[in-house]
XYZ file of C-alpha atoms in Angstrom:
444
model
C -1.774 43.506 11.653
C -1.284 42.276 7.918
C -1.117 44.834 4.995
C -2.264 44.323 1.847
C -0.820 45.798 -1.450
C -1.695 48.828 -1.044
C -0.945 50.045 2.007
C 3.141 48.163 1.340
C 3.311 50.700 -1.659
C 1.837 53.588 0.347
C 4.298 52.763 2.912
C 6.892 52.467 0.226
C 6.343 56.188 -0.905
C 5.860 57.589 2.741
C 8.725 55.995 4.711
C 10.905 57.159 1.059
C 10.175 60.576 1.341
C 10.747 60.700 5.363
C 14.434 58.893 4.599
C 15.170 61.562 2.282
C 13.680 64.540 4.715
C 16.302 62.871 6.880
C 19.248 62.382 5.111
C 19.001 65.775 3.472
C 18.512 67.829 7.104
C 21.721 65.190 8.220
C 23.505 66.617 4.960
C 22.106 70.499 6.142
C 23.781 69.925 9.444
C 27.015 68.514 8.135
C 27.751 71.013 5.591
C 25.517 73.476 5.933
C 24.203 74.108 2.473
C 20.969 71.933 1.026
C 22.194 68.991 -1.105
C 19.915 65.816 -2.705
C 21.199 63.169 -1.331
C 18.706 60.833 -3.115
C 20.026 58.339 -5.748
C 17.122 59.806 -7.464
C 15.787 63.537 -8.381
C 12.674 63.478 -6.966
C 12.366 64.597 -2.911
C 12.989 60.010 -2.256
C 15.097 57.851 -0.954
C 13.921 54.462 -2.140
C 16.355 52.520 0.169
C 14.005 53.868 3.171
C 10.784 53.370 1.513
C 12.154 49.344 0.521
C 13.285 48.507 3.972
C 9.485 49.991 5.209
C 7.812 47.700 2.959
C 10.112 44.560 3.836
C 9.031 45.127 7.322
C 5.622 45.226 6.866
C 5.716 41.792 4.781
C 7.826 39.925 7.281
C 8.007 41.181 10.610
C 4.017 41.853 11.465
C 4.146 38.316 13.013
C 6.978 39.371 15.421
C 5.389 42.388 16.785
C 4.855 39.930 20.343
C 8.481 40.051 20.818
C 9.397 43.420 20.271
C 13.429 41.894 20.980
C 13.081 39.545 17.969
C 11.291 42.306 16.201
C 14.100 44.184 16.992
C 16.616 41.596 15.648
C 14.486 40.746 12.534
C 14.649 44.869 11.977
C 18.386 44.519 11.945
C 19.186 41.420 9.779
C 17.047 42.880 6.553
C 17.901 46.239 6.764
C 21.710 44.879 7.276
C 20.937 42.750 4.071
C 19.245 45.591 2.422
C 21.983 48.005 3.104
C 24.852 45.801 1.857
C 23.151 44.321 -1.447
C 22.630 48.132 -2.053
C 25.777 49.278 -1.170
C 27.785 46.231 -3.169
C 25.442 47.340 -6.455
C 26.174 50.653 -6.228
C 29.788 49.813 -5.775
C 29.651 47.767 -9.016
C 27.842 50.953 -11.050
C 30.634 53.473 -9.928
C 33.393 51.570 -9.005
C 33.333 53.207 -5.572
C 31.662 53.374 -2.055
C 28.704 55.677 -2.132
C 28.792 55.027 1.809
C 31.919 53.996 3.465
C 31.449 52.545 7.059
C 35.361 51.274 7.347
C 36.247 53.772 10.369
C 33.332 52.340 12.490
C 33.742 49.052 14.488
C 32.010 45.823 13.603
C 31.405 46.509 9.769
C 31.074 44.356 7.241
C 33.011 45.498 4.164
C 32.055 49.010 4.823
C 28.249 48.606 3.843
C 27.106 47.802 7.473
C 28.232 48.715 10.807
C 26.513 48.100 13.941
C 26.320 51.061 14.801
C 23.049 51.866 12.197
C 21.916 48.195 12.168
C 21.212 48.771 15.709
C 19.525 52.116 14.897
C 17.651 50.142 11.927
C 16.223 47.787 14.754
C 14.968 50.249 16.666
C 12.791 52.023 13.815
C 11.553 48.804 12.777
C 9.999 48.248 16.349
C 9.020 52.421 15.991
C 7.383 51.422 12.481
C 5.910 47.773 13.019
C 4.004 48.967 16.504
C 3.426 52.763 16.322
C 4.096 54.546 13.112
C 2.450 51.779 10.451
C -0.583 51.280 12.512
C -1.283 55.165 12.574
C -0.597 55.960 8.892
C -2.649 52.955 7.747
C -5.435 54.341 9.889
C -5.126 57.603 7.885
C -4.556 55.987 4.518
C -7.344 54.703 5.001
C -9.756 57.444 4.738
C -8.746 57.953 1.242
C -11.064 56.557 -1.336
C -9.425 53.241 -2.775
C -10.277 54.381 -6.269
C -8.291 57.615 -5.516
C -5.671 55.924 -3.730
C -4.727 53.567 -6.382
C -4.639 56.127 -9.131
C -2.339 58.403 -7.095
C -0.383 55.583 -6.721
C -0.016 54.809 -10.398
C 0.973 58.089 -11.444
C 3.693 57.815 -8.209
C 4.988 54.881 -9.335
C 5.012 56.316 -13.014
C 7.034 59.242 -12.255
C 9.128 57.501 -10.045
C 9.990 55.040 -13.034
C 10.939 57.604 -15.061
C 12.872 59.454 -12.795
C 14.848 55.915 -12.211
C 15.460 55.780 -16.128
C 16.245 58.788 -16.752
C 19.077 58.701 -13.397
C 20.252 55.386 -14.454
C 20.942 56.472 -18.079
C 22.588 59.918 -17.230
C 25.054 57.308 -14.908
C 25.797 55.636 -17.588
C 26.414 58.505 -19.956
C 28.697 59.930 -16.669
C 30.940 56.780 -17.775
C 31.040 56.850 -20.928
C 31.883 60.717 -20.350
C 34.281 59.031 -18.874
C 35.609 56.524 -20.848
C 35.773 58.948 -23.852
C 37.599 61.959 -21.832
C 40.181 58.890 -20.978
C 41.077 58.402 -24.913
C 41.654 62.174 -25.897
C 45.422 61.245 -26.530
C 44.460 58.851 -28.860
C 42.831 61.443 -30.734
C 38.894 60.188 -30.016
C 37.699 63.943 -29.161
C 33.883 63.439 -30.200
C 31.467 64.594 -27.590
C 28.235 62.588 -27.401
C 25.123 64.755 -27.998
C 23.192 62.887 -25.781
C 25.396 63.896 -22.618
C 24.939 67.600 -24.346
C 20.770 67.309 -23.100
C 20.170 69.778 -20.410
C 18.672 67.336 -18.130
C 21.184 64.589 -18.569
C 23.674 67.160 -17.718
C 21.508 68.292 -14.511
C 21.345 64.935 -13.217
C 25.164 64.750 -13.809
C 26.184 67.566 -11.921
C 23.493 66.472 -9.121
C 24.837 63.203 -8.401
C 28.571 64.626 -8.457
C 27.572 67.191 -5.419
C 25.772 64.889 -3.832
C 28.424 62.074 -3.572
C 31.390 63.762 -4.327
C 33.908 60.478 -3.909
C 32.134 59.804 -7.280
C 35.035 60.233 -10.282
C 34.327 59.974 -13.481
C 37.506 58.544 -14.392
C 37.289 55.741 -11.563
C 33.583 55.392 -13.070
C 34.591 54.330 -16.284
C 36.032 51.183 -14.914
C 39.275 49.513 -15.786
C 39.236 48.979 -19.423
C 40.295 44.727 -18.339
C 40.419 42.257 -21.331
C 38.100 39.746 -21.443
C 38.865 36.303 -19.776
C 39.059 33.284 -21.932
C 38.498 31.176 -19.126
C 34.957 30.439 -18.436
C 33.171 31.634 -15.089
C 36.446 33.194 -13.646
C 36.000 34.895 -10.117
C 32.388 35.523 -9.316
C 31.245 36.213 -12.409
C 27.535 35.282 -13.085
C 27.912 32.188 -15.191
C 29.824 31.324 -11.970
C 27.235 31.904 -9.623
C 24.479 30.211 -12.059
C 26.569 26.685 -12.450
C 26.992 27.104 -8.252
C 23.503 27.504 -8.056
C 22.451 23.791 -10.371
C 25.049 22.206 -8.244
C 23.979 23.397 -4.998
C 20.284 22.613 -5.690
C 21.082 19.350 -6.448
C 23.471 18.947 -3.601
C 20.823 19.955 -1.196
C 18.148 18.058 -2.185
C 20.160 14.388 -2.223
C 21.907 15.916 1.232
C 18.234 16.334 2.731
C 17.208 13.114 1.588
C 19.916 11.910 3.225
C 19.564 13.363 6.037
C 15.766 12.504 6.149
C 16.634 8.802 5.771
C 19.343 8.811 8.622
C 16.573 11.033 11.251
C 13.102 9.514 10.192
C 14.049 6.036 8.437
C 12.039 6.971 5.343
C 13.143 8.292 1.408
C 11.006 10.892 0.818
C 11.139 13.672 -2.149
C 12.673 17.169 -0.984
C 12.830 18.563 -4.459
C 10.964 22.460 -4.662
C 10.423 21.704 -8.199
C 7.809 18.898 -10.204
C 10.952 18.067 -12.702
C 13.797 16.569 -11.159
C 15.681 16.294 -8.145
C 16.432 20.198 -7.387
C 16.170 21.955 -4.140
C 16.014 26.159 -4.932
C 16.559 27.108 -1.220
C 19.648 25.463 -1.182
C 20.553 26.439 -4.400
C 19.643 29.974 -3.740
C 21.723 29.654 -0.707
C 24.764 28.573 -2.393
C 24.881 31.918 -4.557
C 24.012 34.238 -1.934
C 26.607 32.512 0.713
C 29.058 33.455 -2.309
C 28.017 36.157 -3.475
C 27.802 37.889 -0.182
C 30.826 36.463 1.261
C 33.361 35.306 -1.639
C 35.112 38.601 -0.622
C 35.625 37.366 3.015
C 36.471 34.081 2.247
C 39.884 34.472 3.643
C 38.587 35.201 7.274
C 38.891 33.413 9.816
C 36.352 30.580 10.643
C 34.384 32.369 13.335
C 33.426 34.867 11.182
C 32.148 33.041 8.422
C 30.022 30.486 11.268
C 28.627 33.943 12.789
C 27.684 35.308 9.339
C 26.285 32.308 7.841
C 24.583 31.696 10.733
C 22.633 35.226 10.455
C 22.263 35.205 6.624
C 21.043 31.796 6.680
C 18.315 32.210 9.261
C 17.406 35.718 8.237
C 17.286 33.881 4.660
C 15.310 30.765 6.062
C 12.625 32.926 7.511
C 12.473 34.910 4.580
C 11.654 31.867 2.260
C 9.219 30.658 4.663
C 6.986 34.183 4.723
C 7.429 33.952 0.521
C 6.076 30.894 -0.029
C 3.485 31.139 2.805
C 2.291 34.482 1.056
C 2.597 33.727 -2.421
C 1.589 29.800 -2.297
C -0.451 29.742 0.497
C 1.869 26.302 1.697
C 4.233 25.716 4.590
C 6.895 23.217 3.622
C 8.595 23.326 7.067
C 7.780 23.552 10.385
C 9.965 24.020 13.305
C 7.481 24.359 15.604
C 8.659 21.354 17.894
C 12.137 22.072 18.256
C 13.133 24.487 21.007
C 14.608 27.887 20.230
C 12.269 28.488 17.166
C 10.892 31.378 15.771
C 7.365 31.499 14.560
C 8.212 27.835 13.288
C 9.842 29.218 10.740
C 13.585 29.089 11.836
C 15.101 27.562 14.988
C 19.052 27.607 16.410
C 19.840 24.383 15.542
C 19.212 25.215 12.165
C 20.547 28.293 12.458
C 23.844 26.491 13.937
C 23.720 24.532 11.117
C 23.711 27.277 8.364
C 27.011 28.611 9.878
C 28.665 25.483 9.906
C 27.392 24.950 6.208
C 28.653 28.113 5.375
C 32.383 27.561 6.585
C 32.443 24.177 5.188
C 30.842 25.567 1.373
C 33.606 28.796 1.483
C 36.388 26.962 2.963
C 36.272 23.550 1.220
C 33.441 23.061 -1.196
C 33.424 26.307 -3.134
C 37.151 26.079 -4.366
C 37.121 22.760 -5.308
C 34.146 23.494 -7.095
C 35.364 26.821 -8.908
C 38.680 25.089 -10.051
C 36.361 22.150 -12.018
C 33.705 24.973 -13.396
C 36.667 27.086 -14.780
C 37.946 23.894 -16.634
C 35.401 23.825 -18.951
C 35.828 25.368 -22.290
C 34.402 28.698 -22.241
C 32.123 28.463 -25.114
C 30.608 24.707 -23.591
C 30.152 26.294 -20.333
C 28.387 29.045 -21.690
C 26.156 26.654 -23.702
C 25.321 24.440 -21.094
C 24.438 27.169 -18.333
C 22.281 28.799 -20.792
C 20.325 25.837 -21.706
C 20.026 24.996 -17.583
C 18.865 28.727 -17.320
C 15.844 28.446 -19.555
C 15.312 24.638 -18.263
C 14.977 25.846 -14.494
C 12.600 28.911 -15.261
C 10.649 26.765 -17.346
C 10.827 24.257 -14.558
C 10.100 26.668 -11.794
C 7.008 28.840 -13.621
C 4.890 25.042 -14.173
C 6.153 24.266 -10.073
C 4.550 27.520 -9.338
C 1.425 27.060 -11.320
C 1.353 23.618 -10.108
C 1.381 24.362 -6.512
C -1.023 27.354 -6.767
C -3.544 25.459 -7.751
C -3.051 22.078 -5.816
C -3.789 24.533 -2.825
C -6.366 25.655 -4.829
C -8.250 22.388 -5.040
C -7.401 22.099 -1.086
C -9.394 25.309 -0.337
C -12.578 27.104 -0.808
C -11.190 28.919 -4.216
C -12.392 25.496 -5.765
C -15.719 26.884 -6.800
C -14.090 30.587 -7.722
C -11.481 28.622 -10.133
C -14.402 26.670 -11.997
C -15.996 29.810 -12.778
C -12.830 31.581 -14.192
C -12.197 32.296 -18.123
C -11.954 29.424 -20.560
C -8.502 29.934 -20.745
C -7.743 29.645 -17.125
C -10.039 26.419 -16.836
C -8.074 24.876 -19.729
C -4.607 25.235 -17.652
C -6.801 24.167 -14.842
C -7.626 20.921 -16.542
C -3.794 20.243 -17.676
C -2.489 20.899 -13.946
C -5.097 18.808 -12.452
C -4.294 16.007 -15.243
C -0.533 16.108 -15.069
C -0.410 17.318 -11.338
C -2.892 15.652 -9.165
C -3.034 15.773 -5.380
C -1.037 12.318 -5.605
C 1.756 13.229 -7.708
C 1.884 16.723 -5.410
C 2.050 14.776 -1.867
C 4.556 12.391 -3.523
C 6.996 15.355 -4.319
C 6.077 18.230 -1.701
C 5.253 15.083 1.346
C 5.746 17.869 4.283
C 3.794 20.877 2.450
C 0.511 22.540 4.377
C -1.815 24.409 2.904
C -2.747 27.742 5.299
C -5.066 30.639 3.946
């Protein structure tokens, strides 16, 4: 079955307040006294409620294979898990969750033990659970059922803010308590609100490793080299370079399988491929800490990330452009079209070569350029490539929409809409679109 917007959010909500039913009665059991062990105050564990709704999106089309159901189950909430874990990391300068005593982890964010487990509910959810509750949800008016779920999403917002900034007062709490020798004894009166204070003590009890001196960081002086480590300015100039590494290696690689040139750009100006780019930051972002592993273990990561990232892009732009740009249909060993072993071979060996060889010869020549030119020049690609990739997507939306029944909707739209209409259809017509997307498909 597909879902459509609402039922993902309802999901969202549900499968959130069932994580945190869980983790609290696992916290009950442990130390036997009630503790919140939600990020947030209200009775939810988003983390739960976000892995539900990436399921629904991009694993109803495995539910004929419950094994690769079971395998797509584990890769995002593995991916889920880690990105969460590694942000949280960054906010408090510590583990929230610490896997390290359990075999096969990765960094301490994932084990196999709970992917495993994280498999299994995602078969539970995608064939039994999902199919029931959306059954239920929907005998409640829509009407109803969206306003409940504005005011749910409101609260939850502000419970998010108001958690987020009490954090942040926790370290500058922090930083303050650390300067009392130097005489700096001033107590802010925001950390003196009630609430603030509350959500303090809260998130204290219910991760104790948190410490508010280890939360106010290291006090380090600012670099004056540009982009050192994996900073973001780092990760943005990786991410130019690796789009436009991609797209001439495709071409390439095009010429050398099919004998023709042909345009593998994801954008209308210039010769920029965002998969690969995107690929480039999350290889190093996810694995510039591992980078001194052996080579097996990068090849068996990047293979995972890379397929689990492949078939992820696919669903997206199927979803959101109504286009296919690839299909692995013919090749043996594929999934849904959308990702096949060679490729997946491919996106290990890719991901040794970029960590091993390509990403520190890289690095060194980024870091060489003067910090204030670097800055300059990755701020100006910045705005470029949104610009860039906002008139792609506008582009694209409605090239499928002159390839599909919405034709007759779009002429009737608002005079403002028609009058983008009429400059996407003069600067971007079906010609020009083939020329630079040559393998796209429009689906409905």
């Amino acid at each position: 079955m597909t879902y459509n917007l609402l039922q993902i959010t309802w999901l969202f909500f549900i499968y959130s307040f069932a994580g945190w039913c869980i983790e609290v009665c696992a916290a009950a059991i442990g130390k036997r006294k009630f503790i919140n062990r939600g990020f947030v105050n209200s009775p939810l564990c988003p983390i739960y409620g976000f892995g539900a709704a990436l399921f629904a999106v991009f694993l109803p089309e495995l539910t004929e294979s419950p094994f690769f159901l079971f395998l797509g189950g584990m890769l995002i909430a593995a991916v889920l898990e880690y990105l969460t874990g590694l942000a949280l990391e960054k906010i408090f300068h510590q583990k929230l969750w610490d896997y390290s005593g359990f075999r096969f982890n990765i960094g301490g964010y994932v084990c196999l033990r709970y992917s495993v487990l994280w498999g299994l509910l995602s078969v539970l959810t995608i064939l039994v659970l999902n199919p029931l509750l959306c059954g239920l949800l929907s005998l409640i008016p829509e009407v109803l059922s969206t306003i409940l779920l504005w005011v749910l999403s409101g609260l939850l917002a502000v419970d998010f803010i108001t958690t987020a900034v009490s954090v942040l007062g926790m370290k500058s709490q922090a930083r303050r308590l650390s300067q009392l020798t130097e005489g700096m004894q001033e107590t802010s009166r925001f950390l003196e609100n009630t609430l603030t204070k509350r959500v303090q003590s809260r998130m204290q009890k219910s991760f104790p490793s948190i410490d508010l001196k280890t939360a106010a960081g290291t006090g380090k002086t600012k670099s004056q080299v540009f982009a050192e480590g994996c900073s973001f300015y780092k990760l943005a100039a990786l991410f130019f370079i690796g789009s436009f590494l991609g797209d001439i290696v495709e071409t390439i690689f095009c010429f050398i399988t099919e004998g023709v040139i042909m345009s593998r750009s994801s954008v209308v100006y210039g010769p920029f491929s965002i998969v690969w780019g995107l690929a480039c930051v999350l290889l190093t972002g996810l694995l510039y800490r591992y980078k001194d592993k052996n080579d097996g273990y990068i090849f068996l990561a990047g293979m995972l990330l890379g397929g689990a990232y492949e078939y992820i892009c696919s669903v997206f732009t199927e979803l959101v452009f109504g286009t296919i740009f690839w299909d692995y249909s013919g090749y043996t060993f594929n999934l849904g079209g959308r990702i096949n072993l060679l490729f997946c071979f491919f996106w290990g060996i890719a991901a040794v070569v970029w960590l091993k060889l390509i990403y520190p010869f890289l690095s060194r020549m980024i870091e060489k350029l003067p910090k204030r030119l670097g800055t300059v020049l990755c701020n100006i690609m910045i705005v470029f490539m949104i610009v860039n990739m906002i008139i792609s997507s506008a582009a694209l939306a409605r090239y499928a929409e002159r390839n599909t029944e919405n034709t007759l909707q779009a002429q009737e739209s608002s005079p403002g809409k028609q009058a983008v209409n009429r400059f996407l259809d003069s600067r971007f017509p079906d010609e020009r679109m083939e020329r630079i997307y040559p393998n796209a498909k429009i689906v409905d």
